[in-house]
mmCIF file of C-alpha atoms in Angstrom:
data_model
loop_
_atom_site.group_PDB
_atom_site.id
_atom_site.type_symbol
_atom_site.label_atom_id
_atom_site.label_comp_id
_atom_site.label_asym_id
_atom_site.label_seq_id
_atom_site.Cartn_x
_atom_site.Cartn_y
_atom_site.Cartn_z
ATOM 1 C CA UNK A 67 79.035 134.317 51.170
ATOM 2 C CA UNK A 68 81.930 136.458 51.842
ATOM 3 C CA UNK A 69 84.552 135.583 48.897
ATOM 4 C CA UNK A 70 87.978 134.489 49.558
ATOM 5 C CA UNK A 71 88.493 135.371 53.108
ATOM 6 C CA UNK A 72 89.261 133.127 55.901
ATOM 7 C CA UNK A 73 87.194 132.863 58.903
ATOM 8 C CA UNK A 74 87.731 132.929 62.388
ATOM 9 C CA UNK A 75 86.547 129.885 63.702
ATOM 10 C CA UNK A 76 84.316 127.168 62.823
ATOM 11 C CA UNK A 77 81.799 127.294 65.517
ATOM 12 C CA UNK A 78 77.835 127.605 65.760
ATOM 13 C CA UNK A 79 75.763 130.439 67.016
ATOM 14 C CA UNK A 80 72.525 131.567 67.022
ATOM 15 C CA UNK A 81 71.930 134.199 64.382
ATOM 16 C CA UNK A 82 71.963 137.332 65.390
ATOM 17 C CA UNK A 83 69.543 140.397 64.090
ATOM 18 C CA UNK A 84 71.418 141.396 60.849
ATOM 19 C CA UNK A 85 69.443 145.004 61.253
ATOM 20 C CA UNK A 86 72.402 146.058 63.319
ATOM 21 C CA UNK A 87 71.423 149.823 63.696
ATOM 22 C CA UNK A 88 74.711 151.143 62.858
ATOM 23 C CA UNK A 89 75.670 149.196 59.934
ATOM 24 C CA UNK A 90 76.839 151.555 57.176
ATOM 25 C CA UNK A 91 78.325 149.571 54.178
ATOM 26 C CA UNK A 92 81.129 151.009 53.070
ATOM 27 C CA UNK A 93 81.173 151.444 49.172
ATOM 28 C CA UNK A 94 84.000 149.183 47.884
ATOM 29 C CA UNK A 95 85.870 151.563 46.093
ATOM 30 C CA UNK A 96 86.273 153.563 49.887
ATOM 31 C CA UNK A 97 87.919 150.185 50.820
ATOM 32 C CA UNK A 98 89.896 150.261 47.950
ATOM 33 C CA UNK A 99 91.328 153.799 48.840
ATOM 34 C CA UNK A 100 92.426 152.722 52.507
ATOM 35 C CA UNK A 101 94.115 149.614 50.959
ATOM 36 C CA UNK A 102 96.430 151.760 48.859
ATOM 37 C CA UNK A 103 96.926 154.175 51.534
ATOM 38 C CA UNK A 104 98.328 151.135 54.092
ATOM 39 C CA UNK A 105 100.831 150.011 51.589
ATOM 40 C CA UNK A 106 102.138 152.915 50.912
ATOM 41 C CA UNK A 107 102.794 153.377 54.771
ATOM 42 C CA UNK A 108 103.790 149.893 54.863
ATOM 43 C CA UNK A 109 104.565 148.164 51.568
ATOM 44 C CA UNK A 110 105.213 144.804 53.711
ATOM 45 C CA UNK A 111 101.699 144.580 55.026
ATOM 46 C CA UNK A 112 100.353 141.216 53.840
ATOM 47 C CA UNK A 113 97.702 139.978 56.557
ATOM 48 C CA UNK A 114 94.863 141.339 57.902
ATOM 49 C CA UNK A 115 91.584 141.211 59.998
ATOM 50 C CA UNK A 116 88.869 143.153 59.005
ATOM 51 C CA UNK A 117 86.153 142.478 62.562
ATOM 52 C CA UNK A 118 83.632 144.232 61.636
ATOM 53 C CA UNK A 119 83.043 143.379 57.868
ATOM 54 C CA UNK A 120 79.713 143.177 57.888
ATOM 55 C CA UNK A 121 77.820 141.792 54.226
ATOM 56 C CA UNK A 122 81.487 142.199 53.176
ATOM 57 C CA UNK A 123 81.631 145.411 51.305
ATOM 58 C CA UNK A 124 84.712 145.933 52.839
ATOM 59 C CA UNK A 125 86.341 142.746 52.397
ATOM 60 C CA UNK A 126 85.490 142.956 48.835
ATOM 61 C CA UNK A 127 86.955 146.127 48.445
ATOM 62 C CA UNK A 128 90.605 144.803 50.116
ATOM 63 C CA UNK A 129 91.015 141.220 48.710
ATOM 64 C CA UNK A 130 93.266 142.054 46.115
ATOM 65 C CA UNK A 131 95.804 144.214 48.213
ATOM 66 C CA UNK A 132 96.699 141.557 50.765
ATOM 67 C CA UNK A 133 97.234 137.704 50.654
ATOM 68 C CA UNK A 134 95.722 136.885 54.002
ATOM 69 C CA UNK A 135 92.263 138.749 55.107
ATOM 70 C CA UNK A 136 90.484 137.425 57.921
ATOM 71 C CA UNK A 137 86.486 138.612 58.007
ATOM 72 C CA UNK A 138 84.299 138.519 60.876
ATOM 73 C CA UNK A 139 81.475 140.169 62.434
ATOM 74 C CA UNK A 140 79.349 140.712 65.347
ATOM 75 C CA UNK A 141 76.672 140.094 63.965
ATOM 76 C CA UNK A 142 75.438 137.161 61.518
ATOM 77 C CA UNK A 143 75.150 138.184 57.707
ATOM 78 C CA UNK A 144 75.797 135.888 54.581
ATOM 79 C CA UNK A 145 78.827 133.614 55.451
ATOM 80 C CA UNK A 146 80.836 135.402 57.930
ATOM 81 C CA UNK A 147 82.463 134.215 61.364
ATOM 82 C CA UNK A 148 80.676 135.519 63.603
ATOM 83 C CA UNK A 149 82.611 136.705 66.710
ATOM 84 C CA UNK A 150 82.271 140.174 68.931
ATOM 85 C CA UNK A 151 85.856 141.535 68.196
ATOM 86 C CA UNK A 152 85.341 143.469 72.027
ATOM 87 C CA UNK A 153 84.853 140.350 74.177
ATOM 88 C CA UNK A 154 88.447 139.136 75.104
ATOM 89 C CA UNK A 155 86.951 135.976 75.683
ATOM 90 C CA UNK A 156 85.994 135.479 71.377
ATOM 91 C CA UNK A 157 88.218 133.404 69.807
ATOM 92 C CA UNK A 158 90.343 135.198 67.368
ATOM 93 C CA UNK A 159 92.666 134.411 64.369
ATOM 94 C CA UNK A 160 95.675 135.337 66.548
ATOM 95 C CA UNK A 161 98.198 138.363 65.679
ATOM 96 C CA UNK A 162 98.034 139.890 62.261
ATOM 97 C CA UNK A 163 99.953 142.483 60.624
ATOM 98 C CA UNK A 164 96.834 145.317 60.164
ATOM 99 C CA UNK A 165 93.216 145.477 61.765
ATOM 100 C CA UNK A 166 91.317 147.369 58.982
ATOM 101 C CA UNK A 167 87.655 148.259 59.600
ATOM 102 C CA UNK A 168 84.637 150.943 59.250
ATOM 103 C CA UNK A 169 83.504 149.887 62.974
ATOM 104 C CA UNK A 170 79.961 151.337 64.620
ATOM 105 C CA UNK A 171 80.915 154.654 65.439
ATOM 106 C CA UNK A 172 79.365 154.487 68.607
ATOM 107 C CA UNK A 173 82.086 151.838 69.470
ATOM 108 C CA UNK A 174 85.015 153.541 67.092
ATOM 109 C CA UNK A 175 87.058 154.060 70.171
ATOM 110 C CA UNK A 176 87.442 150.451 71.935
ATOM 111 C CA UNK A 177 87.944 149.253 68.489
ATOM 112 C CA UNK A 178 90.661 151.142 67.954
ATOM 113 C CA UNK A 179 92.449 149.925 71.118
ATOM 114 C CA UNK A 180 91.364 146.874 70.544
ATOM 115 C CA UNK A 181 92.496 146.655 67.081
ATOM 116 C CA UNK A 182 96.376 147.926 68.369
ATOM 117 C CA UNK A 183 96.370 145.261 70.983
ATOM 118 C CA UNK A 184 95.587 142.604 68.391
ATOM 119 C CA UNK A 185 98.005 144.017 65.180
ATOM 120 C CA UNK A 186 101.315 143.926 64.778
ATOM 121 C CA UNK A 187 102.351 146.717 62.497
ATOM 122 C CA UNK A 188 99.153 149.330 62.117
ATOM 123 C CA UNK A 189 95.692 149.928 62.767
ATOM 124 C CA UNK A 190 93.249 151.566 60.207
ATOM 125 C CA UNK A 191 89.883 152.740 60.810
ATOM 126 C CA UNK A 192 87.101 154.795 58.215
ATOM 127 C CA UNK A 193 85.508 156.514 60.230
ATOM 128 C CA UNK A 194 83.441 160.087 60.246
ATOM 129 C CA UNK A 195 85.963 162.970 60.588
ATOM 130 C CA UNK A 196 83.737 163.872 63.695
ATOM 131 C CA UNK A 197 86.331 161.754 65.403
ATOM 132 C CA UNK A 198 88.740 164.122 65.982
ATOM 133 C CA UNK A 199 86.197 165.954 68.591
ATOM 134 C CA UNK A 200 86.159 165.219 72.181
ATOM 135 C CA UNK A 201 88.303 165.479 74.883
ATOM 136 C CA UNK A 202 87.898 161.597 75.765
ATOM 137 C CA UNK A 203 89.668 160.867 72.551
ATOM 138 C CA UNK A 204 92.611 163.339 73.097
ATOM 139 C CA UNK A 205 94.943 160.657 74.088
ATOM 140 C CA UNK A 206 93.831 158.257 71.521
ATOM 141 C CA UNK A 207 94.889 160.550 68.525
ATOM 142 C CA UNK A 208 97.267 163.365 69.729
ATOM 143 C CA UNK A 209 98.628 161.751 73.707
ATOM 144 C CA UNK A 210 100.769 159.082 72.822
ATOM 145 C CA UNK A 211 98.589 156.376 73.671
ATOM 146 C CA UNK A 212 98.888 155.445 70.732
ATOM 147 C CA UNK A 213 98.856 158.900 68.883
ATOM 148 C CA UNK A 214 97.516 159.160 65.271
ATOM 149 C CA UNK A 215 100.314 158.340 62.970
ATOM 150 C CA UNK A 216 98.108 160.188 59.353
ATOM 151 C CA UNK A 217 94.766 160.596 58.569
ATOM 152 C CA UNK A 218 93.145 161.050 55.085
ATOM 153 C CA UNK A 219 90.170 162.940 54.757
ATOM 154 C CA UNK A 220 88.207 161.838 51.086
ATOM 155 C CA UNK A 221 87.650 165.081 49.192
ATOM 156 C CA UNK A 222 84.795 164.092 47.408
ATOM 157 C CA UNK A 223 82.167 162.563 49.399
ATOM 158 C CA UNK A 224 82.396 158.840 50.210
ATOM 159 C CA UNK A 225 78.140 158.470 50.528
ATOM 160 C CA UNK A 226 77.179 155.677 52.748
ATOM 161 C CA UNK A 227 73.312 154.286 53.789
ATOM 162 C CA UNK A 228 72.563 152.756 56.372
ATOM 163 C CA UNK A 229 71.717 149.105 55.882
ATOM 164 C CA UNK A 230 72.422 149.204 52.663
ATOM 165 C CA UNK A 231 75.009 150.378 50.086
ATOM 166 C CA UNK A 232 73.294 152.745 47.127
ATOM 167 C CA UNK A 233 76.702 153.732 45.090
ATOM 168 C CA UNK A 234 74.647 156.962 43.780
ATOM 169 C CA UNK A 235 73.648 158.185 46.991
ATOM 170 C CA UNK A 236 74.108 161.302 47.854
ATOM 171 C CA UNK A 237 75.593 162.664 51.387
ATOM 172 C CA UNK A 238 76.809 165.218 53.634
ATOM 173 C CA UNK A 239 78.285 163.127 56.259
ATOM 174 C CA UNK A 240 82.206 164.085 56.001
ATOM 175 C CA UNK A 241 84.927 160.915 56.320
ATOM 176 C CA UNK A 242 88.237 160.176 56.211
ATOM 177 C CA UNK A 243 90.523 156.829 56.609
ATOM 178 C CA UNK A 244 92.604 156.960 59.893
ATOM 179 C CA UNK A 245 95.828 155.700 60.689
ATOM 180 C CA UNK A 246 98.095 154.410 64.028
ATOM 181 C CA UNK A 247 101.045 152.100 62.711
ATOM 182 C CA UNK A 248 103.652 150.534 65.478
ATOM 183 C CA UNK A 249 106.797 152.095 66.651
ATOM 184 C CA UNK A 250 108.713 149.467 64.387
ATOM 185 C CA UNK A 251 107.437 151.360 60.694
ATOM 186 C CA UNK A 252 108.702 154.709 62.349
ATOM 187 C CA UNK A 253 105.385 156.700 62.156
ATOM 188 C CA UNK A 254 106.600 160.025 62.858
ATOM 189 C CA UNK A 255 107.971 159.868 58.842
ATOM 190 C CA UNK A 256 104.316 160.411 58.120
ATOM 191 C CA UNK A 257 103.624 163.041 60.691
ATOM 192 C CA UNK A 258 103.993 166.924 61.180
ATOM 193 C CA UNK A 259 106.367 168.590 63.408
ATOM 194 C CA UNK A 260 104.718 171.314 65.273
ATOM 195 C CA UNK A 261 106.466 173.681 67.836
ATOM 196 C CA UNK A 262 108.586 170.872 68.028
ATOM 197 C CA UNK A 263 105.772 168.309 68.671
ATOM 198 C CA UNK A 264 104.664 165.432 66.615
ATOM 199 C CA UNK A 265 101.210 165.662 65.099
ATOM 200 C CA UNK A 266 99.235 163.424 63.056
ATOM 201 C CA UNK A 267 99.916 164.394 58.982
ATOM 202 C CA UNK A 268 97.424 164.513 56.741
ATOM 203 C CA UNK A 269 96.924 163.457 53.307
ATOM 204 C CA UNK A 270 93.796 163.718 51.326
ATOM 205 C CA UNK A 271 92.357 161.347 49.255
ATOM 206 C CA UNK A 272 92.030 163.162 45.990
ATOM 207 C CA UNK A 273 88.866 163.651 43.894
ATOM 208 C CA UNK A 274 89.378 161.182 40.804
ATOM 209 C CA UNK A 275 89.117 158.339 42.998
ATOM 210 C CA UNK A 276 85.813 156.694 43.223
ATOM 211 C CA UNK A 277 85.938 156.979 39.212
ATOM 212 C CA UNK A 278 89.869 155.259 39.782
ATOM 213 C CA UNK A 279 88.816 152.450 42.002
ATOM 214 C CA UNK A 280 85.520 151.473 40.915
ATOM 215 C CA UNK A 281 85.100 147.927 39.512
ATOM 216 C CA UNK A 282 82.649 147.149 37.221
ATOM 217 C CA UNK A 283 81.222 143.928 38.776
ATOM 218 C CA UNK A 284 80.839 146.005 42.644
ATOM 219 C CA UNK A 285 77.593 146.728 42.100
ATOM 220 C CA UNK A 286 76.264 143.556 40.525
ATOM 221 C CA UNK A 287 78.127 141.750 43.482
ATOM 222 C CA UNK A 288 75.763 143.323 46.124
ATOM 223 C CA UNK A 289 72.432 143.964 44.347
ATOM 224 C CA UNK A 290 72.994 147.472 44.121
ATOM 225 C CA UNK A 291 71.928 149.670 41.754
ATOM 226 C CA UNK A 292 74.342 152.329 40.212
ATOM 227 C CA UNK A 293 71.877 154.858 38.220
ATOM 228 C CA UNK A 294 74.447 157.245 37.394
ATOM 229 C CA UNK A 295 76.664 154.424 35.313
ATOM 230 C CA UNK A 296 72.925 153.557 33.428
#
């Protein structure tokens, strides 16, 4: 069961195949990181929806930085809502003030416009740092529509598994926490004037954090095993 976290509605479905092929847990203290991150861009941030949350890694990782987190999924795991945060049609848990998510990365793109049509002050995504690549995603991040407020590249690695979470994995997959917040928290404070053009700004998440934000009961919560703290 996903701990104290609302759901999005009480309804029945069939279970779907938890063996989602892109399902990378993200390591708690990664979650952790973002949280601080959003309230320093927006100290007033109090609810959010985190869509695609998974066995709740995430959620675990931002329950004590906001009073109101709503969890659901796609997919069926232990305890979560399940609704498919593309389909229009889902039922959803209204306006909130931040979507935060590590979506699919095949899907990282309609979740992100998804996620601004459904928040009221900012949208945060963890996603690979890959994302900055491709033409098709020119608009999303540097055209206005919406434009990349900051992103925040971890400079030690933030090692993620998929289907699983192993906190002393090793990796060479590079990521970073990215960030689009609403005309009404005056983004371009966080961004870099270039030629006379706004760009996204950048600030890295420094090494010293996965040591910083680390709680002892995060592995025990998941049945992971942390060899390097044995």
């Amino acid at each position: 069961m996903i701990p104290n976290t609302a759901v999005v509605a009480n309804r029945q479905a069939d279970p779907a195949d938890p063996a989602d092929p892109d399902f990378f847990p993200t390591p708690p203290w990664g979650a952790r990181a973002g949280a601080e991150l959003v309230k320093r861009l927006d100290p007033r941030a109090r609810s959010v929806w985190e869509p695609a949350c998974g066995a709740g890694h995430m959620v675990h990782g931002l329950k004590d930085y906001f009073p109101r987190l709503v969890a659901s999924d796609a997919y069926a795991y232990d305890g979560n809502a399940i609704c498919d945060f593309l389909d229009p049609a889902e039922s959803y848990p209204g306006m909130v003030d931040w979507v935060i998510t590590n979506p699919p990365f095949k899907l990282a793109q309609p979740f992100v416009r998804r996620a601004w049509s459904v928040a009221s002050r900012g949208v945060a995504m963890l996603l690979r740092v890959g994302f900055l690549e491709s033409a098709g995603r020119y608009g999303l991040l540097y055209g206005g529509d919406p434009g990349l407020t900051l992103w925040s590249p971890f400079i030690e690695r933030l090692p993620m598994t998929e289907g699983r979470w192993e906190p002393d994995a090793s990796s060479a997959t590079f990521y970073a926490w990215f960030f689009w917040l609403k005309p009404q928290l005056r983004p371009e404070r966080f961004m870099a004037r270039i030629g006379g053009e706004l760009r996204p700004g950048t600030e890295p998440i420094p090494p010293g954090t996965e040591t910083r934000l680390t709680h002892p009961d995060d592995a025990r919560l998941f049945g992971a095993v942390d060899r390097s703290r044995t």
